[in-house]
Coordinates of C-alpha atoms and ligand atoms in Angstrom, one line a residue:
Chain A
M1359 CA -64.7 15.2 10.7
A1360 CA -62.0 17.8 9.6
R1361 CA -62.9 21.4 10.2
K1362 CA -63.9 23.3 7.1
T1363 CA -65.9 26.1 5.8
E1364 CA -69.5 25.3 4.9
N1365 CA -71.9 27.4 2.8
Y1366 CA -75.7 27.3 2.9
H1367 CA -77.8 29.2 0.6
L1368 CA -81.5 30.0 0.3
R1369 CA -83.2 31.9 -2.4
I1370 CA -86.9 32.6 -1.8
P1371 CA -89.7 34.9 -3.1
S1372 CA -89.8 38.2 -1.2
E1373 CA -93.0 38.0 0.8
T1374 CA -93.8 38.1 4.4
A1375 CA -95.5 34.6 4.2
N1376 CA -92.0 33.2 3.7
L1377 CA -90.5 34.7 6.8
Q1378 CA -91.3 31.5 8.7
V1379 CA -89.4 29.4 6.1
I1380 CA -86.4 31.7 6.3
R1381 CA -86.4 31.5 10.1
N1382 CA -86.7 27.7 10.1
F1383 CA -83.8 27.4 7.6
V1384 CA -81.5 29.7 9.6
S1385 CA -82.4 28.1 13.0
D1386 CA -81.9 24.6 11.6
V1387 CA -78.4 25.4 10.4
A1388 CA -77.6 27.3 13.6
K1389 CA -78.8 24.3 15.6
S1390 CA -76.8 21.8 13.6
V1391 CA -73.5 23.7 14.4
G1392 CA -74.3 23.6 18.1
F1393 CA -75.7 27.0 19.1
E1394 CA -77.8 27.0 22.2
N1395 CA -81.5 27.9 22.1
Q1396 CA -81.0 31.4 23.2
D1397 CA -78.5 32.2 20.5
I1398 CA -80.6 30.4 17.9
G1399 CA -83.4 32.7 18.9
K1400 CA -81.2 35.7 18.5
I1401 CA -80.0 34.7 15.0
E1402 CA -83.5 33.9 13.9
L1403 CA -84.9 37.3 15.0
A1404 CA -82.0 39.2 13.5
V1405 CA -82.4 37.5 10.2
D1406 CA -86.2 38.0 10.3
E1407 CA -85.7 41.7 10.8
A1408 CA -83.2 42.0 7.9
C1409 CA -85.5 40.1 5.6
T1410 CA -88.6 42.0 6.7
N1411 CA -86.7 45.2 5.7
V1412 CA -85.9 43.7 2.3
I1413 CA -89.5 42.7 1.7
E1414 CA -90.9 46.1 2.8
H1415 CA -88.3 48.7 2.0
A1416 CA -86.2 47.2 -0.8
Y1417 CA -89.0 45.4 -2.8
H1418 CA -92.2 47.0 -1.5
Q1419 CA -94.0 43.7 -1.2
D1420 CA -93.2 42.7 -4.8
S1421 CA -93.1 38.9 -4.5
K1422 CA -91.7 38.5 -8.0
K1423 CA -88.4 39.6 -6.4
D1424 CA -86.2 37.2 -4.5
I1425 CA -84.3 37.4 -1.2
D1426 CA -81.0 35.7 -0.9
V1427 CA -79.9 34.3 2.5
A1428 CA -76.4 32.9 2.6
V1429 CA -75.0 31.2 5.7
K1430 CA -71.3 30.6 6.1
I1431 CA -69.8 28.6 8.9
D1432 CA -66.2 28.8 9.8
F1433 CA -64.8 27.2 12.9
D1434 CA -66.2 29.7 15.4
K1435 CA -68.1 32.1 13.3
F1436 CA -71.6 32.0 11.9
T1437 CA -72.1 34.5 9.2
V1438 CA -75.4 35.4 7.5
V1439 CA -75.5 37.6 4.4
I1440 CA -78.8 38.9 3.2
T1441 CA -78.7 40.4 -0.2
D1442 CA -81.3 42.5 -2.1
H1443 CA -81.2 44.4 -5.4
G1444 CA -83.6 47.1 -4.4
K1445 CA -83.1 50.9 -4.5
G1446 CA -80.8 50.8 -1.6
F1447 CA -80.4 53.2 1.3
K1448 CA -77.7 54.9 3.3
P1449 CA -77.3 53.0 6.5
E1450 CA -75.4 55.9 8.0
D1451 CA -78.5 58.2 7.6
V1452 CA -80.7 55.8 9.5
D1453 CA -81.4 57.0 13.0
I1454 CA -80.9 54.2 15.5
P1455 CA -83.2 54.9 18.4
D1456 CA -82.3 55.7 21.9
M1457 CA -84.7 53.3 23.6
N1458 CA -85.4 55.5 26.7
R1459 CA -86.6 58.4 24.5
Y1460 CA -88.3 56.0 22.1
L1461 CA -90.4 54.5 24.8
A1462 CA -91.1 57.9 26.5
E1463 CA -92.3 59.3 23.2
L1464 CA -94.4 56.2 22.4
R1465 CA -92.8 56.0 19.0
V1466 CA -93.7 53.2 16.5
G1467 CA -91.4 51.3 14.1
G1468 CA -87.8 51.7 13.4
L1469 CA -86.6 48.9 15.8
G1470 CA -85.3 46.4 13.2
I1471 CA -81.7 47.6 12.8
Y1472 CA -81.5 48.3 16.5
L1473 CA -82.5 44.7 17.2
M1474 CA -80.1 43.3 14.7
K1475 CA -77.2 45.2 16.2
H1476 CA -78.1 44.1 19.7
L1477 CA -78.7 40.4 18.8
M1478 CA -75.6 39.7 16.7
D1479 CA -71.9 40.2 17.4
E1480 CA -71.3 42.1 14.2
V1481 CA -73.6 43.8 11.7
E1482 CA -72.3 45.5 8.6
Y1483 CA -74.1 47.0 5.6
R1484 CA -72.5 47.0 2.2
T1485 CA -74.6 49.1 0.0
Q1486 CA -74.1 50.1 -3.6
P1487 CA -77.2 52.0 -4.2
G1488 CA -79.1 50.8 -7.2
V1489 CA -76.9 47.8 -7.6
S1490 CA -77.1 45.6 -4.5
N1491 CA -77.3 45.9 -0.8
E1492 CA -76.2 43.3 1.6
V1493 CA -76.2 43.1 5.3
R1494 CA -73.6 40.8 6.9
M1495 CA -74.3 39.6 10.4
V1496 CA -72.0 37.5 12.5
K1497 CA -72.5 35.4 15.6
Y1498 CA -69.5 33.8 17.4
L1499 CA -69.9 30.2 18.5
I1500 CA -68.5 29.2 21.8
R1501 CA -67.7 25.6 21.2
K1502 CA -67.9 23.0 23.9
D1503 CA -66.1 20.4 22.0
N1504 CA -64.4 19.8 18.7
K1505 CA -67.1 18.0 17.0
K1506 CA -69.2 20.0 14.6
K1507 CA -72.3 17.9 14.4
Q1508 CA -74.0 15.7 16.9
S1509 CA -76.7 13.5 15.7
A1510 CA -78.7 13.5 18.9
Chain B
M1219 CA -97.6 28.4 7.4
S1220 CA -98.7 28.1 11.0
G1221 CA -98.9 31.9 11.5
V1222 CA -100.8 33.4 14.4
E1223 CA -104.1 32.6 16.0
V1224 CA -105.9 35.5 17.7
R1225 CA -108.7 34.7 20.2
R1226 CA -110.7 37.1 22.3
K1227 CA -112.6 36.6 25.6
D1228 CA -114.8 39.4 26.9
L1229 CA -115.3 39.6 30.7
Q1230 CA -117.3 42.3 32.3
E1231 CA -114.9 45.2 32.2
V1232 CA -111.9 43.5 30.7
T1233 CA -111.1 41.8 27.4
V1234 CA -108.4 39.2 27.1
I1235 CA -106.7 38.6 23.8
Y1236 CA -104.9 35.3 23.3
L1237 CA -102.1 35.1 20.8
K1238 CA -100.9 31.7 19.7
G1239 CA -98.0 31.0 17.3
Y1240 CA -95.7 33.4 15.6
L1241 CA -96.1 37.2 15.5
D1242 CA -94.1 38.6 12.6
A1243 CA -94.6 41.1 9.7
H1244 CA -96.9 38.5 8.1
T1245 CA -99.2 38.0 11.0
A1246 CA -99.0 41.3 12.9
P1247 CA -102.0 42.7 10.9
E1248 CA -104.3 40.1 12.5
F1249 CA -103.3 41.3 16.0
E1250 CA -103.7 44.9 14.8
K1251 CA -107.2 44.2 13.6
A1252 CA -108.2 42.7 16.9
L1253 CA -106.9 45.7 18.9
Q1254 CA -108.6 48.1 16.4
E1255 CA -111.9 46.4 17.0
L1256 CA -111.5 46.7 20.8
V1257 CA -110.7 50.4 20.4
D1258 CA -113.7 50.9 18.1
Q1259 CA -115.9 49.2 20.7
N1260 CA -114.4 51.2 23.5
R1261 CA -113.3 48.1 25.3
V1262 CA -109.9 49.4 26.3
N1263 CA -109.2 47.4 29.5
I1264 CA -107.1 44.9 27.7
V1265 CA -105.0 41.9 28.8
V1266 CA -102.9 40.2 26.2
N1267 CA -102.2 36.6 27.1
L1268 CA -99.0 35.4 25.5
A1269 CA -98.8 31.9 27.0
E1270 CA -98.9 30.3 23.6
L1271 CA -96.9 32.9 21.6
N1272 CA -93.7 31.3 20.4
Y1273 CA -92.1 34.2 18.6
I1274 CA -92.3 38.0 18.2
S1275 CA -90.4 40.3 15.9
S1276 CA -90.4 44.1 15.8
A1277 CA -93.5 44.0 13.6
G1278 CA -95.4 42.5 16.5
L1279 CA -93.9 44.9 19.0
G1280 CA -95.0 47.7 16.7
V1281 CA -98.6 46.7 17.2
F1282 CA -98.3 47.2 20.9
M1283 CA -96.7 50.6 20.4
G1284 CA -99.2 51.6 17.7
F1285 CA -102.2 51.4 20.1
I1286 CA -100.9 52.2 23.6
E1287 CA -101.3 56.0 23.3
D1288 CA -104.8 55.8 22.1
I1289 CA -105.9 53.2 24.6
R1290 CA -104.4 55.1 27.5
K1291 CA -106.0 58.3 26.4
K1292 CA -109.3 56.5 26.6
G1293 CA -108.5 55.5 30.2
G1294 CA -107.6 51.9 29.3
D1295 CA -104.4 49.9 29.2
I1296 CA -102.7 46.9 27.6
K1297 CA -101.4 44.6 30.3
I1298 CA -99.5 41.4 29.4
A1299 CA -99.9 38.0 31.0
E1300 CA -98.1 34.6 30.9
M1301 CA -95.3 35.6 28.5
A1302 CA -92.9 32.8 27.6
D1303 CA -89.2 33.4 28.3
K1304 CA -88.3 33.5 24.7
V1305 CA -90.7 36.3 24.0
F1306 CA -89.9 38.1 27.2
R1307 CA -86.2 38.3 26.2
V1308 CA -87.2 40.4 23.2
F1309 CA -89.4 42.7 25.2
D1310 CA -86.7 43.1 27.7
L1311 CA -83.9 43.8 25.3
L1312 CA -85.9 46.8 24.1
G1313 CA -86.9 48.0 27.6
F1314 CA -90.6 47.4 26.9
P1315 CA -91.3 46.3 30.5
V1316 CA -91.1 50.0 31.4
L1317 CA -94.2 50.7 29.3
Y1318 CA -96.2 47.5 29.7
E1319 CA -96.9 45.7 32.9
I1320 CA -96.3 42.0 32.7
F1321 CA -98.0 39.5 35.0
K1322 CA -97.4 35.8 35.6
D1323 CA -101.0 34.9 35.8
E1324 CA -103.9 36.1 33.6
S1325 CA -106.1 36.6 36.7
E1326 CA -103.6 38.9 38.3
A1327 CA -103.5 41.0 35.2
I1328 CA -107.3 41.1 35.0
G1329 CA -107.4 42.0 38.7
Q1330 CA -105.5 45.3 38.0
Y1331 CA -108.6 46.7 36.3
R1332 CA -110.9 46.1 39.3
Chain C
M438 CA -103.0 37.9 -4.8
A439 CA -102.6 37.1 -8.5
R440 CA -101.6 33.6 -9.3
K441 CA -98.0 33.2 -10.4
T442 CA -95.0 30.9 -10.5
E443 CA -92.8 30.9 -7.5
N444 CA -89.3 29.5 -7.2
Y445 CA -87.5 28.5 -4.0
H446 CA -84.0 27.3 -4.0
L447 CA -81.7 25.7 -1.4
R448 CA -78.0 24.9 -1.8
I449 CA -76.5 23.0 1.0
P450 CA -73.4 20.9 1.8
S451 CA -73.8 17.2 0.8
E452 CA -73.9 15.5 4.2
T453 CA -76.5 13.4 5.9
A454 CA -76.5 15.7 8.9
N455 CA -78.2 18.2 6.6
L456 CA -81.1 16.0 5.6
Q457 CA -83.2 17.4 8.4
V458 CA -82.6 21.0 7.1
I459 CA -83.6 19.9 3.6
R460 CA -86.8 18.1 4.9
N461 CA -87.8 21.1 6.9
F462 CA -87.3 23.5 4.0
V463 CA -89.4 21.4 1.7
S464 CA -92.1 20.8 4.2
D465 CA -92.3 24.5 5.1
V466 CA -92.8 25.4 1.5
A467 CA -95.3 22.6 0.9
K468 CA -97.2 23.7 4.0
S469 CA -97.3 27.3 2.9
V470 CA -99.0 26.4 -0.4
G471 CA -101.7 24.5 1.5
F472 CA -100.8 20.8 1.2
E473 CA -102.3 18.5 3.9
N474 CA -100.1 16.8 6.4
Q475 CA -100.1 13.5 4.6
D476 CA -99.0 15.0 1.4
I477 CA -96.3 17.1 3.1
G478 CA -95.0 13.8 4.6
K479 CA -94.8 12.2 1.2
I480 CA -93.0 15.1 -0.4
E481 CA -90.6 15.2 2.6
L482 CA -89.8 11.6 2.4
A483 CA -89.4 11.5 -1.4
V484 CA -87.0 14.5 -1.2
D485 CA -85.0 12.8 1.6
E486 CA -84.6 9.7 -0.5
A487 CA -83.4 11.6 -3.5
C488 CA -80.9 13.7 -1.4
T489 CA -79.7 10.6 0.4
N490 CA -78.9 9.1 -3.0
V491 CA -76.9 12.2 -4.0
I492 CA -75.0 12.2 -0.7
E493 CA -74.2 8.5 -0.9
H494 CA -74.0 7.5 -4.5
A495 CA -73.2 10.8 -6.4
Y496 CA -70.8 12.3 -3.8
H497 CA -69.8 9.4 -1.6
Q498 CA -70.1 11.5 1.6
D499 CA -67.9 14.3 0.3
S500 CA -69.3 17.2 2.1
K501 CA -67.3 19.7 0.1
K502 CA -69.9 19.1 -2.6
D503 CA -73.3 20.8 -2.6
I504 CA -76.8 19.6 -3.2
D505 CA -79.2 21.8 -5.0
V506 CA -82.9 21.6 -4.1
A507 CA -85.2 23.8 -6.2
V508 CA -88.9 24.0 -5.6
K509 CA -91.2 25.5 -8.2
I510 CA -94.8 26.2 -7.5
D511 CA -97.3 26.7 -10.3
F512 CA -101.0 26.9 -9.7
D513 CA -101.7 23.2 -9.0
K514 CA -98.2 21.7 -9.3
F515 CA -95.4 21.4 -6.8
T516 CA -92.2 20.5 -8.5
V517 CA -88.9 19.6 -6.7
V518 CA -85.7 19.3 -8.7
I519 CA -82.7 17.9 -7.1
T520 CA -79.4 18.3 -9.0
D521 CA -76.0 16.8 -8.5
H522 CA -72.8 16.8 -10.5
G523 CA -71.6 13.4 -9.5
K524 CA -70.6 10.6 -11.9
G525 CA -74.2 9.9 -12.8
F526 CA -76.0 6.6 -13.4
K527 CA -78.4 5.0 -15.8
P528 CA -81.8 5.1 -14.2
E529 CA -83.1 2.6 -16.7
D530 CA -80.5 0.0 -15.4
V531 CA -81.7 0.3 -11.9
D532 CA -83.9 -2.6 -10.8
I533 CA -87.0 -1.3 -9.1
P534 CA -88.0 -4.1 -6.6
D535 CA -91.1 -6.1 -6.6
M536 CA -92.0 -5.8 -2.9
N537 CA -93.5 -9.3 -2.5
R538 CA -90.3 -10.9 -3.6
Y539 CA -88.2 -8.3 -1.8
L540 CA -89.8 -9.1 1.5
A541 CA -89.8 -12.8 0.9
E542 CA -86.1 -12.8 0.2
L543 CA -85.4 -10.5 3.1
R544 CA -83.4 -8.1 0.9
V545 CA -81.8 -4.9 2.2
G546 CA -81.5 -1.5 0.5
G547 CA -82.7 -0.4 -2.9
L548 CA -86.0 1.1 -1.7
G549 CA -85.3 4.8 -2.3
I550 CA -86.4 5.2 -6.0
Y551 CA -89.3 2.8 -5.3
L552 CA -90.5 5.1 -2.6
M553 CA -90.0 8.2 -4.6
K554 CA -92.2 6.8 -7.4
H555 CA -94.9 5.7 -5.1
L556 CA -95.0 9.0 -3.0
M557 CA -95.0 11.5 -5.9
D558 CA -97.2 11.9 -8.9
E559 CA -94.4 12.2 -11.4
V560 CA -90.7 11.2 -11.0
E561 CA -88.3 11.7 -13.9
Y562 CA -84.5 11.5 -14.1
R563 CA -82.6 13.6 -16.5
T564 CA -79.0 12.4 -16.5
Q565 CA -76.1 13.5 -18.5
P566 CA -73.4 11.2 -17.1
G567 CA -70.4 13.1 -16.0
V568 CA -72.1 16.5 -16.3
S569 CA -75.2 16.7 -14.2
N570 CA -78.0 14.5 -12.9
E571 CA -81.3 15.8 -11.9
V572 CA -84.4 14.2 -10.6
R573 CA -87.6 16.1 -11.1
M574 CA -90.6 15.1 -8.9
V575 CA -94.1 16.5 -9.1
K576 CA -97.0 16.5 -6.6
Y577 CA -100.3 17.9 -7.7
L578 CA -102.1 20.1 -5.3
I579 CA -105.9 19.8 -4.9
R580 CA -106.8 23.3 -4.0
K581 CA -109.8 23.9 -1.7
D582 CA -109.9 27.6 -2.6
N583 CA -108.3 30.2 -4.7
K584 CA -106.1 31.8 -2.1
K585 CA -102.5 30.6 -2.2
K586 CA -101.4 31.4 1.3
Q587 CA -103.3 31.6 4.5
S588 CA -101.7 33.2 7.5
A589 CA -103.2 30.9 10.0
Chain D
M614 CA -79.9 18.6 14.7
S615 CA -82.5 16.8 16.8
G616 CA -81.6 13.4 15.3
V617 CA -82.6 10.2 17.0
E618 CA -82.5 9.0 20.6
V619 CA -82.1 5.3 21.2
R620 CA -83.0 3.9 24.6
R621 CA -83.0 0.3 25.8
K622 CA -84.9 -1.5 28.5
D623 CA -84.0 -5.1 29.5
L624 CA -86.7 -7.3 30.9
Q625 CA -86.2 -10.9 31.7
E626 CA -86.5 -12.5 28.3
V627 CA -87.3 -9.4 26.2
T628 CA -85.5 -6.2 25.4
V629 CA -87.4 -3.1 24.4
I630 CA -85.7 -0.5 22.2
Y631 CA -87.2 3.0 22.2
L632 CA -86.6 5.2 19.2
K633 CA -87.4 8.9 19.5
G634 CA -87.1 11.6 16.8
Y635 CA -86.0 11.1 13.2
L636 CA -84.6 7.9 11.7
D637 CA -82.9 8.8 8.5
A638 CA -79.5 8.1 6.7
H639 CA -77.8 10.2 9.3
T640 CA -79.2 8.6 12.4
A641 CA -79.8 5.0 11.3
P642 CA -76.3 3.9 12.4
E643 CA -77.3 4.5 16.0
F644 CA -80.2 2.2 15.7
E645 CA -78.0 -0.3 13.9
K646 CA -75.5 -0.2 16.7
A647 CA -78.2 -0.9 19.3
L648 CA -79.5 -3.9 17.4
Q649 CA -75.9 -5.2 16.8
E650 CA -75.3 -5.1 20.5
L651 CA -78.4 -7.1 21.2
V652 CA -77.4 -9.7 18.7
D653 CA -73.9 -9.9 20.1
Q654 CA -75.4 -10.4 23.6
N655 CA -77.8 -13.0 22.2
R656 CA -80.8 -11.0 23.5
V657 CA -82.9 -11.5 20.4
N658 CA -86.5 -11.2 21.7
I659 CA -86.8 -7.6 20.7
V660 CA -89.7 -5.1 20.8
V661 CA -89.1 -1.8 19.1
N662 CA -91.3 0.9 20.6
L663 CA -91.9 3.6 18.1
A664 CA -94.3 5.8 20.1
E665 CA -92.0 8.8 19.8
L666 CA -90.5 8.2 16.4
N667 CA -91.7 11.1 14.1
Y668 CA -90.1 10.1 10.9
I669 CA -88.5 7.1 9.1
S670 CA -86.8 6.9 5.7
S671 CA -85.6 3.9 3.8
A672 CA -82.3 4.1 5.6
G673 CA -84.2 3.4 8.8
L674 CA -86.2 0.6 7.2
G675 CA -83.0 -0.9 6.0
V676 CA -81.9 -1.4 9.6
F677 CA -85.0 -3.6 10.3
M678 CA -84.3 -5.6 7.1
G679 CA -80.6 -5.9 7.9
F680 CA -81.1 -7.8 11.2
I681 CA -84.3 -9.7 10.8
E682 CA -82.8 -12.8 9.2
D683 CA -80.0 -13.2 11.7
I684 CA -82.3 -12.6 14.6
R685 CA -84.9 -15.1 13.4
K686 CA -82.2 -17.7 12.8
K687 CA -81.3 -17.3 16.4
G688 CA -84.9 -18.0 17.4
G689 CA -85.7 -14.4 18.2
D690 CA -87.8 -11.7 16.5
I691 CA -88.3 -7.9 16.1
K692 CA -91.8 -6.9 17.0
I693 CA -93.0 -3.3 16.7
A694 CA -95.2 -1.4 19.2
E695 CA -97.0 1.9 19.4
M696 CA -96.1 3.1 16.0
A697 CA -97.4 6.6 15.0
D698 CA -99.7 6.9 12.0
K699 CA -97.1 8.8 10.0
V700 CA -94.5 6.1 10.4
F701 CA -97.0 3.3 9.8
R702 CA -97.9 4.8 6.5
V703 CA -94.3 4.3 5.2
F704 CA -94.2 0.7 6.6
D705 CA -97.5 0.0 5.0
L706 CA -96.6 1.5 1.6
L707 CA -93.8 -1.1 1.4
G708 CA -95.7 -4.0 2.7
F709 CA -93.5 -4.3 5.8
P710 CA -96.5 -5.4 8.0
V711 CA -96.2 -8.8 6.3
L712 CA -92.8 -9.3 7.9
Y713 CA -93.0 -7.4 11.2
E714 CA -95.9 -7.8 13.6
I715 CA -97.1 -4.5 14.9
F716 CA -98.9 -4.0 18.2
K717 CA -100.8 -1.2 19.7
D718 CA -99.4 -1.6 23.2
E719 CA -95.9 -2.4 24.2
S720 CA -97.1 -4.9 26.8
E721 CA -99.0 -6.9 24.1
A722 CA -95.8 -7.1 22.0
I723 CA -93.8 -8.2 25.0
G724 CA -96.5 -10.8 25.8
Q725 CA -95.8 -12.5 22.4
Y726 CA -92.5 -13.8 23.7
R727 CA -94.0 -15.4 26.9
Ligands
LIG2913 N1 -82.8 46.5 2.7 C1 -83.2 47.8 2.8 N2 -83.5 48.5 1.7 C2 -83.9 49.8 1.7 N3 -84.0 50.4 2.9 C3 -83.8 49.8 4.1 C4 -83.4 48.4 4.1 N4 -83.2 48.1 5.3 C5 -83.5 49.1 6.1 N5 -83.8 50.2 5.3 C6 -84.1 51.6 5.8 O1 -83.7 51.7 7.2 C7 -84.8 52.1 8.0 C8 -84.8 51.6 9.4 O2 -85.0 50.2 9.3 P1 -85.5 49.4 10.7 O3 -84.6 49.8 11.8 O4 -85.6 48.0 10.4 O5 -86.9 50.0 11.0 P2 -88.3 50.0 10.1 O6 -88.1 48.9 9.1 O7 -89.4 49.7 11.1 O8 -88.4 51.3 9.5 C9 -86.1 51.7 7.2 O9 -87.2 52.5 7.5 C10 -85.6 51.9 5.7 O10 -85.7 53.2 5.3
LIG2914 N1 -77.9 10.7 -7.6 C1 -77.4 9.5 -7.9 N2 -76.2 9.3 -8.4 C2 -75.7 8.1 -8.7 N3 -76.3 7.0 -8.6 C3 -77.6 7.0 -8.1 C4 -78.2 8.2 -7.8 N4 -79.5 8.0 -7.3 C5 -79.6 6.6 -7.4 N5 -78.5 6.0 -7.9 C6 -78.3 4.6 -8.1 O1 -79.6 3.9 -8.1 C7 -79.5 2.9 -7.2 C8 -80.9 2.7 -6.5 O2 -81.2 3.7 -5.6 P1 -82.3 3.5 -4.5 O3 -83.5 2.9 -5.0 O4 -82.4 4.8 -3.8 O5 -81.6 2.5 -3.4 P2 -80.3 2.5 -2.6 O6 -79.8 3.9 -2.5 O7 -80.6 1.9 -1.3 O8 -79.3 1.7 -3.4 C9 -78.4 3.2 -6.2 O9 -77.9 2.1 -5.6 C10 -77.4 3.9 -7.1 O10 -76.6 3.0 -7.8

């Protein structure tokens, strides 16, 4: 099979009950391109965190809104873009915790973006407040061979 | 969806909570309810058995953080037993093993309270 | 939670390697609304058959094309619409097999639409040859209670 | 993706094929290859053990239909063993049990060729 770009796209009501569907979708696609289980787990968790933020912070549990999850596969690059049309936020104003202090002070919450940044190779927010917010996360794939899909 | 299953076993001084399935923003409230109940009943020597937990996100971790201060003030603790590798990796990435003791066997974790 | 319509949508490259992703997506959504395992299995298989037809007959294995799978949930109705933009066909010209003869004559192939019709409560093709073809399949949900989602 | 795993066990007069996983339009060619090989080698007393097959679509059923005539002409057969309920329901919906004998145990299916 010739190498090419592939796009996958899921649009789903914004509710926590759907996190499992989203995780399965992203893991299935990650598995099909040959990621190992540990990396699949990382992608799955990073996407869960991003979607949980959309459900809670962008749409405040309003399940009439939709979440968009797009996966793009290039040769060695797995990109997930999660888009919302909520009120938006300034990522640069978000305080990413120092974990030593965090644990010493027994803080609660505020771990989502920290996790995303440590699980993925690239994490980038593109926010136009009031219009759309997207977070774009990339994981590089170390390929063992030239075939994209194996059937077994 | 499969979600999470929370079971509880009361021993003399210790309570074991079993989590099975997926702990995320959807299911974390069930774990929260179970811990709140224990705090209300003053049963604060707690072991959380994660042998059958397949997944945890920060919403699940937040439940651990949300109760630990209160429970320790009451002289209790949350100890963790039989965590699967996949879940451990998330705990570990955040440095949680500094705050929560993790044991291979449930009996060992229970023994800490004796 | 108030009853409402919910829409789920998956767009995915047209290749047989993706059938598993499509099946998992549809089963996950069917499970989340409370279908029993047997019905989930029926929906999964009907959708597989419809998508296999798109991959093979509409797009002839050209994975640069996309399949659209839309799921709509009303109170007691689970609707899946699968759309392609291939050359189209006349469903009324397709010969649905009589299984006794089929088996006696040891025929091969041609079971997809038969299965879809026997697995789902409604199956309807809407074809505009050369423009778009969609197959719309419905399964009714016998609800045991009034809650739509259970977390366990 | 998980796909299908095809294994083969040669006994004296009988060959058992084990299918594990998901048999659909993507993976059916692997099963086809295995059956073609058996026909080429004139090993036509075949038992297909489906204990670990989770799923079958019409593409998988098509492989059974595609070989049965040839195999029977050569004096052989395809017998099925240890089918899970979920897979049986699809066979049954299409009336396939009329054409293919299904056995609970592998040994029973093998015994038919003795
Ligand atoms: N999609 C989003 N829309 C609006 N605000 C967001 C979004 N994602 C993150 N945020 C903001 O960033 C903060 C930090 O997010 P995170 O690190 O995931 O921790 P938490 O969600 O527990 O607060 C959130 O509290 C919220 O204010
Ligand atoms: N999406 C589609 N686009 C074009 N032709 C189709 C499509 N779906 C079905 N068909 C036609 O209907 C026929 C019967 O389909 P089916 O019952 O699934 O059996 P099979 O795919 O094994 O031929 C196909 O052979 C094909 O000619």
